Tab-separated table of N, CA and C in Angstrom:
chain	number	residue	atom	x	y	z
A	1	MET	N	54.003	124.654	13.299
A	1	MET	CA	53.177	123.796	14.120
A	1	MET	C	51.972	123.339	13.292
A	2	GLY	N	51.707	122.023	13.281
A	2	GLY	CA	50.600	121.475	12.497
A	2	GLY	C	49.286	121.565	13.246
A	3	LEU	N	48.221	121.350	12.537
A	3	LEU	CA	46.896	121.339	13.146
A	3	LEU	C	46.726	120.089	13.990
A	4	ALA	N	46.053	120.210	15.088
A	4	ALA	CA	45.783	119.051	15.939
A	4	ALA	C	44.382	118.538	15.608
A	5	TYR	N	44.307	117.316	15.111
A	5	TYR	CA	43.033	116.720	14.734
A	5	TYR	C	42.478	115.788	15.808
A	6	ALA	N	43.295	115.477	16.823
A	6	ALA	CA	42.921	114.445	17.791
A	6	ALA	C	41.572	114.716	18.448
A	7	LYS	N	40.738	113.719	18.464
A	7	LYS	CA	39.440	113.742	19.122
A	7	LYS	C	39.042	112.290	19.328
A	8	PRO	N	37.965	112.011	20.052
A	8	PRO	CA	37.573	110.613	20.251
A	8	PRO	C	37.369	109.895	18.910
A	9	MET	N	37.566	108.583	18.946
A	9	MET	CA	37.421	107.775	17.740
A	9	MET	C	36.099	108.075	17.037
A	10	GLU	N	36.176	108.239	15.731
A	10	GLU	CA	34.978	108.476	14.936
A	10	GLU	C	34.327	107.137	14.613
A	11	LEU	N	33.132	106.928	15.157
A	11	LEU	CA	32.382	105.706	14.895
A	11	LEU	C	31.062	106.078	14.245
A	12	ASP	N	30.796	105.454	13.122
A	12	ASP	CA	29.518	105.636	12.439
A	12	ASP	C	28.811	104.293	12.508
A	13	ILE	N	27.815	104.197	13.373
A	13	ILE	CA	27.109	102.929	13.594
A	13	ILE	C	25.676	103.076	13.108
A	14	LEU	N	25.317	102.236	12.146
A	14	LEU	CA	23.962	102.232	11.607
A	14	LEU	C	23.280	100.934	12.019
A	15	ILE	N	22.255	101.040	12.856
A	15	ILE	CA	21.496	99.865	13.278
A	15	ILE	C	20.281	99.765	12.368
A	16	GLU	N	20.406	98.881	11.395
A	16	GLU	CA	19.361	98.692	10.391
A	16	GLU	C	18.294	97.700	10.852
A	17	ASP	N	18.720	96.686	11.615
A	17	ASP	CA	17.797	95.670	12.115
A	17	ASP	C	17.531	95.951	13.591
A	18	PRO	N	16.268	96.222	13.956
A	18	PRO	CA	15.944	96.545	15.353
A	18	PRO	C	16.319	95.450	16.351
A	19	ALA	N	16.508	94.221	15.904
A	19	ALA	CA	16.896	93.142	16.818
A	19	ALA	C	18.214	93.467	17.527
A	20	TRP	N	19.072	94.244	16.883
A	20	TRP	CA	20.358	94.623	17.478
A	20	TRP	C	20.181	95.518	18.700
A	21	GLU	N	19.018	96.118	18.857
A	21	GLU	CA	18.800	97.005	19.995
A	21	GLU	C	18.795	96.247	21.320
A	22	ALA	N	18.788	94.914	21.271
A	22	ALA	CA	18.896	94.090	22.477
A	22	ALA	C	20.274	94.250	23.121
A	23	LEU	N	21.246	94.685	22.339
A	23	LEU	CA	22.612	94.912	22.838
A	23	LEU	C	22.902	96.406	22.855
A	24	ASP	N	23.833	96.807	23.686
A	24	ASP	CA	24.310	98.187	23.654
A	24	ASP	C	25.455	98.214	22.643
A	25	LEU	N	25.087	98.138	21.361
A	25	LEU	CA	26.065	97.982	20.286
A	25	LEU	C	27.076	99.121	20.235
A	26	GLU	N	26.629	100.344	20.503
A	26	GLU	CA	27.550	101.480	20.463
A	26	GLU	C	28.690	101.280	21.454
A	27	VAL	N	28.369	100.803	22.645
A	27	VAL	CA	29.394	100.559	23.664
A	27	VAL	C	30.280	99.395	23.254
A	28	LEU	N	29.682	98.298	22.764
A	28	LEU	CA	30.480	97.139	22.338
A	28	LEU	C	31.465	97.526	21.241
A	29	VAL	N	31.003	98.289	20.256
A	29	VAL	CA	31.878	98.702	19.157
A	29	VAL	C	32.994	99.591	19.681
A	30	ALA	N	32.659	100.567	20.485
A	30	ALA	CA	33.681	101.487	21.006
A	30	ALA	C	34.723	100.741	21.832
A	31	GLU	N	34.279	99.855	22.720
A	31	GLU	CA	35.218	99.103	23.561
A	31	GLU	C	36.082	98.153	22.738
A	32	ALA	N	35.462	97.420	21.817
A	32	ALA	CA	36.214	96.458	21.004
A	32	ALA	C	37.208	97.161	20.096
A	33	ALA	N	36.782	98.237	19.449
A	33	ALA	CA	37.676	98.967	18.543
A	33	ALA	C	38.833	99.597	19.303
A	34	THR	N	38.533	100.206	20.442
A	34	THR	CA	39.589	100.838	21.241
A	34	THR	C	40.600	99.800	21.719
A	35	ALA	N	40.120	98.677	22.242
A	35	ALA	CA	41.028	97.626	22.722
A	35	ALA	C	41.885	97.074	21.579
A	36	THR	N	41.282	96.887	20.420
A	36	THR	CA	42.027	96.370	19.261
A	36	THR	C	43.139	97.333	18.873
A	37	LEU	N	42.791	98.587	18.723
A	37	LEU	CA	43.777	99.571	18.272
A	37	LEU	C	44.880	99.776	19.300
A	38	LYS	N	44.523	99.847	20.580
A	38	LYS	CA	45.547	100.029	21.620
A	38	LYS	C	46.488	98.833	21.697
A	39	THR	N	45.942	97.624	21.557
A	39	THR	CA	46.780	96.423	21.584
A	39	THR	C	47.792	96.445	20.440
A	40	LEU	N	47.387	97.021	19.317
A	40	LEU	CA	48.270	97.091	18.146
A	40	LEU	C	49.085	98.386	18.113
A	41	SER	N	49.088	99.115	19.238
A	41	SER	CA	49.839	100.372	19.385
A	41	SER	C	49.405	101.445	18.394
A	42	LEU	N	48.118	101.464	18.090
A	42	LEU	CA	47.543	102.510	17.243
A	42	LEU	C	46.717	103.444	18.116
A	43	ASN	N	46.638	104.701	17.732
A	43	ASN	CA	45.902	105.702	18.495
A	43	ASN	C	44.428	105.670	18.089
A	44	PRO	N	43.561	105.121	18.936
A	44	PRO	CA	42.150	105.042	18.561
A	44	PRO	C	41.491	106.410	18.423
A	45	ASP	N	42.048	107.419	19.081
A	45	ASP	CA	41.452	108.751	19.021
A	45	ASP	C	41.623	109.417	17.664
A	46	ASN	N	42.395	108.805	16.800
A	46	ASN	CA	42.601	109.401	15.481
A	46	ASN	C	42.279	108.397	14.373
A	47	CYS	N	41.194	107.623	14.612
A	47	CYS	CA	40.748	106.624	13.642
A	47	CYS	C	39.246	106.764	13.419
A	48	ALA	N	38.796	106.276	12.277
A	48	ALA	CA	37.377	106.288	11.943
A	48	ALA	C	36.969	104.908	11.432
A	49	LEU	N	35.787	104.449	11.866
A	49	LEU	CA	35.271	103.131	11.500
A	49	LEU	C	33.761	103.217	11.353
A	50	SER	N	33.226	102.502	10.368
A	50	SER	CA	31.776	102.418	10.178
A	50	SER	C	31.318	100.983	10.413
A	51	VAL	N	30.165	100.853	11.076
A	51	VAL	CA	29.609	99.535	11.377
A	51	VAL	C	28.127	99.527	11.006
A	52	LEU	N	27.728	98.501	10.263
A	52	LEU	CA	26.333	98.271	9.907
A	52	LEU	C	25.833	97.057	10.684
A	53	ALA	N	24.777	97.244	11.458
A	53	ALA	CA	24.156	96.145	12.198
A	53	ALA	C	22.879	95.788	11.459
A	54	ALA	N	22.912	94.664	10.764
A	54	ALA	CA	21.844	94.330	9.815
A	54	ALA	C	21.264	92.943	10.090
A	55	SER	N	20.346	92.570	9.227
A	55	SER	CA	19.719	91.248	9.273
A	55	SER	C	20.498	90.281	8.383
A	56	ASP	N	20.197	89.013	8.525
A	56	ASP	CA	20.805	88.004	7.659
A	56	ASP	C	20.493	88.274	6.190
A	57	ALA	N	19.260	88.708	5.905
A	57	ALA	CA	18.873	88.959	4.512
A	57	ALA	C	19.746	90.056	3.899
A	58	ARG	N	19.981	91.106	4.646
A	58	ARG	CA	20.812	92.214	4.146
A	58	ARG	C	22.250	91.759	3.949
A	59	ILE	N	22.779	90.988	4.911
A	59	ILE	CA	24.160	90.504	4.809
A	59	ILE	C	24.283	89.519	3.647
A	60	ALA	N	23.276	88.680	3.429
A	60	ALA	CA	23.309	87.748	2.292
A	60	ALA	C	23.411	88.524	0.980
A	61	LYS	N	22.683	89.624	0.880
A	61	LYS	CA	22.738	90.453	-0.338
A	61	LYS	C	24.122	91.077	-0.497
A	62	LEU	N	24.667	91.625	0.584
A	62	LEU	CA	26.023	92.199	0.526
A	62	LEU	C	27.065	91.133	0.201
A	63	ASN	N	26.918	89.969	0.816
A	63	ASN	CA	27.853	88.866	0.569
A	63	ASN	C	27.784	88.428	-0.895
A	64	SER	N	26.585	88.416	-1.446
A	64	SER	CA	26.414	88.073	-2.862
A	64	SER	C	27.039	89.136	-3.756
A	65	ASP	N	26.740	90.396	-3.466
A	65	ASP	CA	27.242	91.499	-4.285
A	65	ASP	C	28.765	91.603	-4.276
A	66	PHE	N	29.373	91.414	-3.105
A	66	PHE	CA	30.807	91.665	-2.974
A	66	PHE	C	31.679	90.424	-3.019
A	67	ARG	N	31.109	89.259	-2.693
A	67	ARG	CA	31.935	88.050	-2.643
A	67	ARG	C	31.386	86.927	-3.512
A	68	GLY	N	30.232	87.152	-4.155
A	68	GLY	CA	29.647	86.115	-4.998
A	68	GLY	C	29.084	84.948	-4.214
A	69	LYS	N	28.823	85.149	-2.927
A	69	LYS	CA	28.280	84.095	-2.063
A	69	LYS	C	26.928	84.564	-1.537
A	70	PRO	N	25.825	84.063	-2.117
A	70	PRO	CA	24.489	84.563	-1.775
A	70	PRO	C	23.909	84.005	-0.469
A	71	THR	N	24.728	83.908	0.550
A	71	THR	CA	24.284	83.406	1.845
A	71	THR	C	24.720	84.379	2.938
A	72	PRO	N	24.020	84.358	4.073
A	72	PRO	CA	24.460	85.228	5.167
A	72	PRO	C	25.755	84.702	5.785
A	73	THR	N	26.486	85.594	6.390
A	73	THR	CA	27.686	85.267	7.146
A	73	THR	C	27.675	86.160	8.375
A	74	ASN	N	28.464	85.841	9.372
A	74	ASN	CA	28.381	86.597	10.618
A	74	ASN	C	28.898	88.028	10.498
A	75	VAL	N	30.041	88.213	9.824
A	75	VAL	CA	30.628	89.537	9.695
A	75	VAL	C	31.278	89.690	8.325
A	76	LEU	N	31.130	90.869	7.767
A	76	LEU	CA	31.815	91.240	6.531
A	76	LEU	C	32.633	92.485	6.831
A	77	SER	N	33.737	92.638	6.127
A	77	SER	CA	34.533	93.849	6.324
A	77	SER	C	35.085	94.329	4.990
A	78	TRP	N	35.203	95.647	4.909
A	78	TRP	CA	35.736	96.310	3.727
A	78	TRP	C	36.810	97.288	4.186
A	79	PRO	N	38.071	96.923	4.081
A	79	PRO	CA	39.133	97.847	4.484
A	79	PRO	C	39.135	99.104	3.607
A	80	ALA	N	39.455	100.230	4.217
A	80	ALA	CA	39.549	101.480	3.461
A	80	ALA	C	40.747	101.448	2.515
A	81	GLU	N	41.786	100.703	2.916
A	81	GLU	CA	42.992	100.551	2.096
A	81	GLU	C	43.485	99.120	2.216
A	82	ASP	N	44.240	98.683	1.213
A	82	ASP	CA	44.869	97.372	1.289
A	82	ASP	C	46.108	97.497	2.170
A	83	ARG	N	46.039	96.897	3.344
A	83	ARG	CA	47.145	96.974	4.293
A	83	ARG	C	47.826	95.616	4.488
A	84	ALA	N	47.463	94.659	3.649
A	84	ALA	CA	47.999	93.303	3.790
A	84	ALA	C	49.510	93.298	3.561
A	85	PRO	N	50.220	92.487	4.343
A	85	PRO	CA	51.668	92.375	4.137
A	85	PRO	C	51.982	91.562	2.884
A	86	ASP	N	53.188	91.700	2.388
A	86	ASP	CA	53.612	90.942	1.204
A	86	ASP	C	53.911	89.487	1.527
A	87	LYS	N	54.265	89.207	2.777
A	87	LYS	CA	54.688	87.865	3.161
A	87	LYS	C	53.693	87.255	4.152
A	88	SER	N	53.348	86.006	3.959
A	88	SER	CA	52.449	85.288	4.855
A	88	SER	C	53.018	85.284	6.273
A	89	GLY	N	52.149	85.586	7.243
A	89	GLY	CA	52.563	85.573	8.640
A	89	GLY	C	53.198	86.868	9.114
A	90	ALA	N	53.361	87.839	8.217
A	90	ALA	CA	53.962	89.123	8.588
A	90	ALA	C	52.890	90.091	9.062
A	91	MET	N	53.324	91.117	9.768
A	91	MET	CA	52.401	92.144	10.250
A	91	MET	C	51.947	93.019	9.090
A	92	PRO	N	50.686	93.435	9.114
A	92	PRO	CA	50.179	94.355	8.094
A	92	PRO	C	50.844	95.726	8.204
A	93	ILE	N	50.579	96.554	7.239
A	93	ILE	CA	51.084	97.928	7.215
A	93	ILE	C	49.983	98.807	7.803
A	94	PHE	N	50.195	99.300	9.005
A	94	PHE	CA	49.166	100.056	9.703
A	94	PHE	C	49.110	101.501	9.225
A	95	PRO	N	47.934	102.117	9.372
A	95	PRO	CA	47.789	103.528	9.011
A	95	PRO	C	48.484	104.422	10.035
A	96	GLN	N	48.769	105.636	9.636
A	96	GLN	CA	49.296	106.634	10.568
A	96	GLN	C	48.138	107.115	11.439
A	97	THR	N	48.321	107.084	12.759
A	97	THR	CA	47.249	107.520	13.649
A	97	THR	C	47.731	108.602	14.617
A	98	ASP	N	48.727	109.371	14.185
A	98	ASP	CA	49.214	110.416	15.080
A	98	ASP	C	48.260	111.614	15.060
A	99	PRO	N	48.201	112.356	16.172
A	99	PRO	CA	47.241	113.452	16.300
A	99	PRO	C	47.434	114.589	15.291
A	100	SER	N	48.587	114.679	14.660
A	100	SER	CA	48.816	115.762	13.702
A	100	SER	C	48.277	115.427	12.312
A	101	SER	N	47.745	114.222	12.145
A	101	SER	CA	47.199	113.793	10.852
A	101	SER	C	45.677	113.728	10.920
A	102	PRO	N	45.010	113.823	9.780
A	102	PRO	CA	43.555	113.603	9.780
A	102	PRO	C	43.256	112.176	10.240
A	103	PRO	N	42.062	111.916	10.744
A	103	PRO	CA	41.714	110.566	11.196
A	103	PRO	C	41.947	109.518	10.100
A	104	ALA	N	42.504	108.387	10.499
A	104	ALA	CA	42.733	107.281	9.572
A	104	ALA	C	41.420	106.536	9.352
A	105	GLU	N	40.968	106.506	8.106
A	105	GLU	CA	39.768	105.742	7.759
A	105	GLU	C	40.154	104.267	7.734
A	106	LEU	N	39.547	103.474	8.609
A	106	LEU	CA	39.905	102.058	8.702
A	106	LEU	C	39.062	101.192	7.772
A	107	GLY	N	37.792	101.518	7.623
A	107	GLY	CA	36.934	100.744	6.737
A	107	GLY	C	35.544	100.579	7.305
A	108	ASP	N	34.859	99.565	6.782
A	108	ASP	CA	33.468	99.294	7.138
A	108	ASP	C	33.316	97.838	7.563
A	109	ILE	N	32.456	97.631	8.545
A	109	ILE	CA	32.133	96.290	9.034
A	109	ILE	C	30.612	96.136	9.001
A	110	ALA	N	30.125	94.950	8.644
A	110	ALA	CA	28.691	94.657	8.682
A	110	ALA	C	28.477	93.358	9.462
A	111	LEU	N	27.495	93.373	10.348
A	111	LEU	CA	27.173	92.224	11.197
A	111	LEU	C	25.753	91.742	10.900
A	112	ALA	N	25.556	90.417	10.913
A	112	ALA	CA	24.246	89.815	10.657
A	112	ALA	C	23.654	89.293	11.963
A	113	PHE	N	22.520	89.840	12.366
A	113	PHE	CA	21.974	89.498	13.677
A	113	PHE	C	21.633	88.018	13.832
A	114	GLU	N	20.826	87.466	12.952
A	114	GLU	CA	20.378	86.082	13.136
A	114	GLU	C	21.548	85.107	13.167
A	115	THR	N	22.521	85.308	12.295
A	115	THR	CA	23.692	84.420	12.270
A	115	THR	C	24.492	84.568	13.560
A	116	CYS	N	24.711	85.797	13.996
A	116	CYS	CA	25.461	86.020	15.238
A	116	CYS	C	24.745	85.389	16.430
A	117	ALA	N	23.432	85.585	16.511
A	117	ALA	CA	22.658	85.037	17.625
A	117	ALA	C	22.679	83.509	17.603
A	118	ARG	N	22.533	82.916	16.423
A	118	ARG	CA	22.553	81.452	16.304
A	118	ARG	C	23.919	80.896	16.703
A	119	GLU	N	24.988	81.516	16.203
A	119	GLU	CA	26.342	81.046	16.534
A	119	GLU	C	26.624	81.174	18.026
A	120	ALA	N	26.162	82.262	18.626
A	120	ALA	CA	26.366	82.445	20.069
A	120	ALA	C	25.665	81.330	20.845
A	121	GLU	N	24.432	81.051	20.463
A	121	GLU	CA	23.682	79.996	21.142
A	121	GLU	C	24.335	78.629	20.942
A	122	GLU	N	24.716	78.326	19.698
A	122	GLU	CA	25.353	77.037	19.399
A	122	GLU	C	26.688	76.880	20.135
A	123	GLY	N	27.399	77.984	20.305
A	123	GLY	CA	28.696	77.947	20.977
A	123	GLY	C	28.618	78.169	22.473
A	124	ASN	N	27.372	78.258	22.989
A	124	ASN	CA	27.157	78.487	24.412
A	124	ASN	C	27.906	79.736	24.896
A	125	LYS	N	27.798	80.813	24.089
A	125	LYS	CA	28.449	82.085	24.397
A	125	LYS	C	27.364	83.145	24.540
A	126	SER	N	27.672	84.195	25.258
A	126	SER	CA	26.718	85.303	25.305
A	126	SER	C	26.757	86.019	23.953
A	127	LEU	N	25.631	86.594	23.575
A	127	LEU	CA	25.581	87.337	22.317
A	127	LEU	C	26.546	88.523	22.365
A	128	ALA	N	26.656	89.163	23.507
A	128	ALA	CA	27.575	90.309	23.636
A	128	ALA	C	29.019	89.870	23.412
A	129	HIS	N	29.430	88.754	24.005
A	129	HIS	CA	30.807	88.280	23.824
A	129	HIS	C	31.072	87.884	22.374
A	130	HIS	N	30.113	87.174	21.770
A	130	HIS	CA	30.310	86.741	20.382
A	130	HIS	C	30.365	87.954	19.446
A	131	THR	N	29.485	88.914	19.678
A	131	THR	CA	29.478	90.117	18.851
A	131	THR	C	30.771	90.901	19.028
A	132	THR	N	31.251	90.993	20.256
A	132	THR	CA	32.534	91.668	20.505
A	132	THR	C	33.640	90.993	19.717
A	133	HIS	N	33.673	89.668	19.730
A	133	HIS	CA	34.685	88.941	18.960
A	133	HIS	C	34.574	89.281	17.476
A	134	LEU	N	33.363	89.313	16.955
A	134	LEU	CA	33.195	89.575	15.521
A	134	LEU	C	33.568	91.016	15.161
A	135	ILE	N	33.342	91.957	16.061
A	135	ILE	CA	33.780	93.334	15.821
A	135	ILE	C	35.303	93.388	15.761
A	136	VAL	N	35.956	92.747	16.725
A	136	VAL	CA	37.423	92.693	16.720
A	136	VAL	C	37.907	92.022	15.443
A	137	HIS	N	37.302	90.900	15.084
A	137	HIS	CA	37.683	90.153	13.884
A	137	HIS	C	37.533	91.007	12.620
A	138	GLY	N	36.388	91.675	12.490
A	138	GLY	CA	36.164	92.534	11.326
A	138	GLY	C	37.154	93.681	11.260
A	139	LEU	N	37.429	94.297	12.403
A	139	LEU	CA	38.393	95.394	12.438
A	139	LEU	C	39.795	94.900	12.094
A	140	MET	N	40.142	93.709	12.569
A	140	MET	CA	41.453	93.140	12.224
A	140	MET	C	41.581	92.987	10.703
A	141	HIS	N	40.513	92.565	10.046
A	141	HIS	CA	40.532	92.488	8.580
A	141	HIS	C	40.728	93.880	7.976
A	142	CYS	N	40.066	94.884	8.534
A	142	CYS	CA	40.234	96.254	8.031
A	142	CYS	C	41.675	96.746	8.205
A	143	LEU	N	42.365	96.197	9.182
A	143	LEU	CA	43.748	96.591	9.443
A	143	LEU	C	44.768	95.764	8.658
A	144	GLY	N	44.287	94.831	7.828
A	144	GLY	CA	45.188	94.075	6.969
A	144	GLY	C	45.480	92.657	7.408
A	145	PHE	N	44.880	92.198	8.502
A	145	PHE	CA	45.067	90.814	8.947
A	145	PHE	C	44.149	89.904	8.142
A	146	ASP	N	44.542	88.641	8.028
A	146	ASP	CA	43.729	87.651	7.337
A	146	ASP	C	44.002	86.287	7.941
A	147	HIS	N	43.281	85.283	7.487
A	147	HIS	CA	43.464	83.920	7.998
A	147	HIS	C	43.466	82.924	6.847
A	148	GLU	N	44.018	83.349	5.715
A	148	GLU	CA	44.061	82.482	4.528
A	148	GLU	C	45.132	81.402	4.626
A	149	THR	N	46.212	81.691	5.340
A	149	THR	CA	47.260	80.690	5.525
A	149	THR	C	47.365	80.373	7.015
A	150	ASP	N	48.004	79.263	7.364
A	150	ASP	CA	48.178	78.908	8.770
A	150	ASP	C	48.941	79.991	9.525
A	151	GLU	N	49.967	80.560	8.878
A	151	GLU	CA	50.775	81.603	9.520
A	151	GLU	C	49.941	82.848	9.785
A	152	ASP	N	49.151	83.259	8.790
A	152	ASP	CA	48.293	84.432	8.952
A	152	ASP	C	47.230	84.193	10.024
A	153	ALA	N	46.639	82.999	10.017
A	153	ALA	CA	45.607	82.667	11.007
A	153	ALA	C	46.186	82.679	12.416
A	154	ALA	N	47.369	82.130	12.601
A	154	ALA	CA	47.996	82.103	13.928
A	154	ALA	C	48.247	83.520	14.437
A	155	LEU	N	48.733	84.386	13.559
A	155	LEU	CA	48.997	85.773	13.940
A	155	LEU	C	47.690	86.482	14.315
A	156	MET	N	46.695	86.375	13.451
A	156	MET	CA	45.419	87.063	13.677
A	156	MET	C	44.719	86.532	14.924
A	157	GLU	N	44.617	85.228	15.053
A	157	GLU	CA	43.931	84.635	16.195
A	157	GLU	C	44.655	84.918	17.501
A	158	GLY	N	45.974	84.965	17.460
A	158	GLY	CA	46.746	85.295	18.660
A	158	GLY	C	46.427	86.694	19.160
A	159	PHE	N	46.394	87.645	18.235
A	159	PHE	CA	46.030	89.010	18.618
A	159	PHE	C	44.578	89.073	19.089
A	160	GLU	N	43.675	88.415	18.383
A	160	GLU	CA	42.260	88.446	18.777
A	160	GLU	C	42.092	87.924	20.200
A	161	THR	N	42.724	86.811	20.516
A	161	THR	CA	42.624	86.216	21.850
A	161	THR	C	43.130	87.189	22.906
A	162	ARG	N	44.254	87.840	22.625
A	162	ARG	CA	44.839	88.798	23.565
A	162	ARG	C	43.922	90.018	23.737
A	163	ILE	N	43.384	90.529	22.643
A	163	ILE	CA	42.485	91.683	22.692
A	163	ILE	C	41.226	91.336	23.484
A	164	LEU	N	40.633	90.203	23.174
A	164	LEU	CA	39.394	89.800	23.848
A	164	LEU	C	39.620	89.586	25.344
A	165	ALA	N	40.779	89.079	25.722
A	165	ALA	CA	41.092	88.884	27.143
A	165	ALA	C	41.064	90.216	27.891
A	166	THR	N	41.522	91.298	27.248
A	166	THR	CA	41.496	92.614	27.907
A	166	THR	C	40.067	93.091	28.129
A	167	LEU	N	39.126	92.525	27.388
A	167	LEU	CA	37.711	92.898	27.497
A	167	LEU	C	36.908	91.897	28.326
A	168	GLY	N	37.591	90.892	28.886
A	168	GLY	CA	36.908	89.885	29.680
A	168	GLY	C	36.132	88.866	28.868
A	169	VAL	N	36.499	88.741	27.578
A	169	VAL	CA	35.832	87.790	26.692
A	169	VAL	C	36.711	86.536	26.579
A	170	PRO	N	36.155	85.351	26.861
A	170	PRO	CA	36.948	84.106	26.782
A	170	PRO	C	37.494	83.848	25.374
A	171	ASP	N	38.571	83.106	25.320
A	171	ASP	CA	39.201	82.725	24.065
A	171	ASP	C	38.184	82.012	23.180
A	172	PRO	N	37.878	82.580	22.000
A	172	PRO	CA	36.879	81.955	21.123
A	172	PRO	C	37.432	80.779	20.324
A	173	TYR	N	38.747	80.585	20.383
A	173	TYR	CA	39.362	79.506	19.608
A	173	TYR	C	39.689	78.337	20.499
């Protein structure tokens, strides 16, 4: 008999910019991550994810360091493993999330407050709904989804729309 590791999803949330305290970010992250993983038939209770809630300045620095783009962006993600499929439009290779295994490290997500708030206002969306979408989007990247090709974008956006609907968030596309 193996060891049972199952416990609630491991979330490491660092709120670096106090502006994020306007939202109940811990709840948004937990709900968005759980809905994403359950929709993809993964066990959220055996996964780990880190989220950084930062300012545009911090995200611009990270974007410059990791992507060579010295500007802020709404969300950045760093998958713990490369889970991308070999073929465009195919499903990624998901981690094992069974209770007999150690928690699957999914990766890290970083959110930029000013960019998220501006985009929400410009799109006539609530900040909570827009942030929820970006958490789902970032986690999807950590799980191996991408939107580089039309096929990949259709797959990713289709899942995002379905996941967000379970959370009462309107279709962002």
